[in-house]
Amino acid sequence: MCCAPIVFNILIEAKPHERREFTSTVQVLTGGAPPPASLLEKMELLRFHVTHAYGLTEATGPALVCEWQAKWNNLPRESQAKLKARQGISVLTLADVDVKNMKTMTSVPHDGKTMGEIVLRGSSIMKGYLKDPETTSKAFKNGWFITGDVGVIHPDGYLEIKDRSKDIIISGGENISSVELESVLYRHPRVLEAAVVAMPHPRWGESPCAFLAVRENEVGRKDDVKEADIIAFCRKNLPHFMVPKKVEFLPELPKTSTGKIQKFQLRSLAKAFKITDTKEVPQHHEDQVLALSRL
């Protein structure tokens, strides 16, 4: 079975009468977006063994795979899920993968903290874009294909994406990973879907804005989850500068036909928010989001 991480929610939220017992573990290959560790943990409990792969059309499909190590089997489920959420190591058809400082083209330390841009090279990488030499020249540097993804390399050599370069939120000089913030939001028991984008801030330039779809409570209500609840949860689990300044609740997040969240729509909506140090003023409504999702 192969699917985007957003499909996990459909399986996890299935009603008891919709579920079927498995006689064996179902193997799942996922990609297209970084899967939150909390969702991977829940999938394992349902007897789905998830393998995480990373790739792009320019690399002829999967370029990295999070190859499972037998020594991880004895770790707690939560730790296993965090390891599995990483993008992993290169496949055999890829000659090399690295995370580099794009200004100096030097490799970042393998410390799991220092961020750089993910670059690839090998015979499986495209030669260029058809009849578009300008875009092709921008896609390569010193023989490396520039993916546009920002990531880190851990001491064990496994790579982990932190964000798309265009999705990094720069707030007062601090780089905020929307993927990292989303992973924390998914740990909230009522969060069904989460996406974080930048919104304007008069002092810091940008600040995080979270768009959420929440699951119903025991009596079928969703409106009992408040913005203050989510912000308080984030404050307990994140550094202060990463806490969202605005939380917007939607019936569902706009997605592509394959289930990938369309962040460009959310970014355009977040730009309409106005913020002060103490108050956010929304300038749009849910119907705008639903209208955009139909485009």
mmCIF file of C-alpha atoms in Angstrom, residues 14 23 38 48 68 78 83 92-93 97 108 164 169 175-176 201 215 218 222 233 237 265 289:
data_model
loop_
_atom_site.group_PDB
_atom_site.id
_atom_site.type_symbol
_atom_site.label_atom_id
_atom_site.label_comp_id
_atom_site.label_asym_id
_atom_site.label_seq_id
_atom_site.Cartn_x
_atom_site.Cartn_y
_atom_site.Cartn_z
ATOM 1 C CA ALA A 14 -12.420 4.960 11.010
ATOM 2 C CA THR A 23 -4.218 -11.506 9.777
ATOM 3 C CA SER A 38 2.419 10.827 16.413
ATOM 4 C CA PHE A 48 0.309 -0.873 9.629
ATOM 5 C CA TRP A 68 14.646 0.281 9.547
ATOM 6 C CA GLU A 78 7.315 6.903 20.687
ATOM 7 C CA LEU A 83 13.121 7.637 14.039
ATOM 8 C CA LEU A 92 21.172 2.530 -4.454
ATOM 9 C CA THR A 93 20.464 4.476 -7.655
ATOM 10 C CA VAL A 97 23.048 13.064 -0.917
ATOM 11 C CA VAL A 108 26.637 20.880 7.652
ATOM 12 C CA ARG A 164 10.633 23.510 2.323
ATOM 13 C CA ILE A 169 9.286 31.124 8.952
ATOM 14 C CA ASN A 175 14.344 30.202 11.652
ATOM 15 C CA ILE A 176 11.156 28.344 12.574
ATOM 16 C CA HIS A 201 4.234 40.609 12.220
ATOM 17 C CA ARG A 215 -11.947 15.952 15.639
ATOM 18 C CA GLU A 218 -17.827 12.595 22.749
ATOM 19 C CA LYS A 222 -15.807 20.677 17.687
ATOM 20 C CA PHE A 233 -0.408 23.365 24.594
ATOM 21 C CA ASN A 237 6.039 21.855 24.224
ATOM 22 C CA GLN A 265 -3.723 28.778 -0.286
ATOM 23 C CA VAL A 289 -10.925 28.754 2.445
#
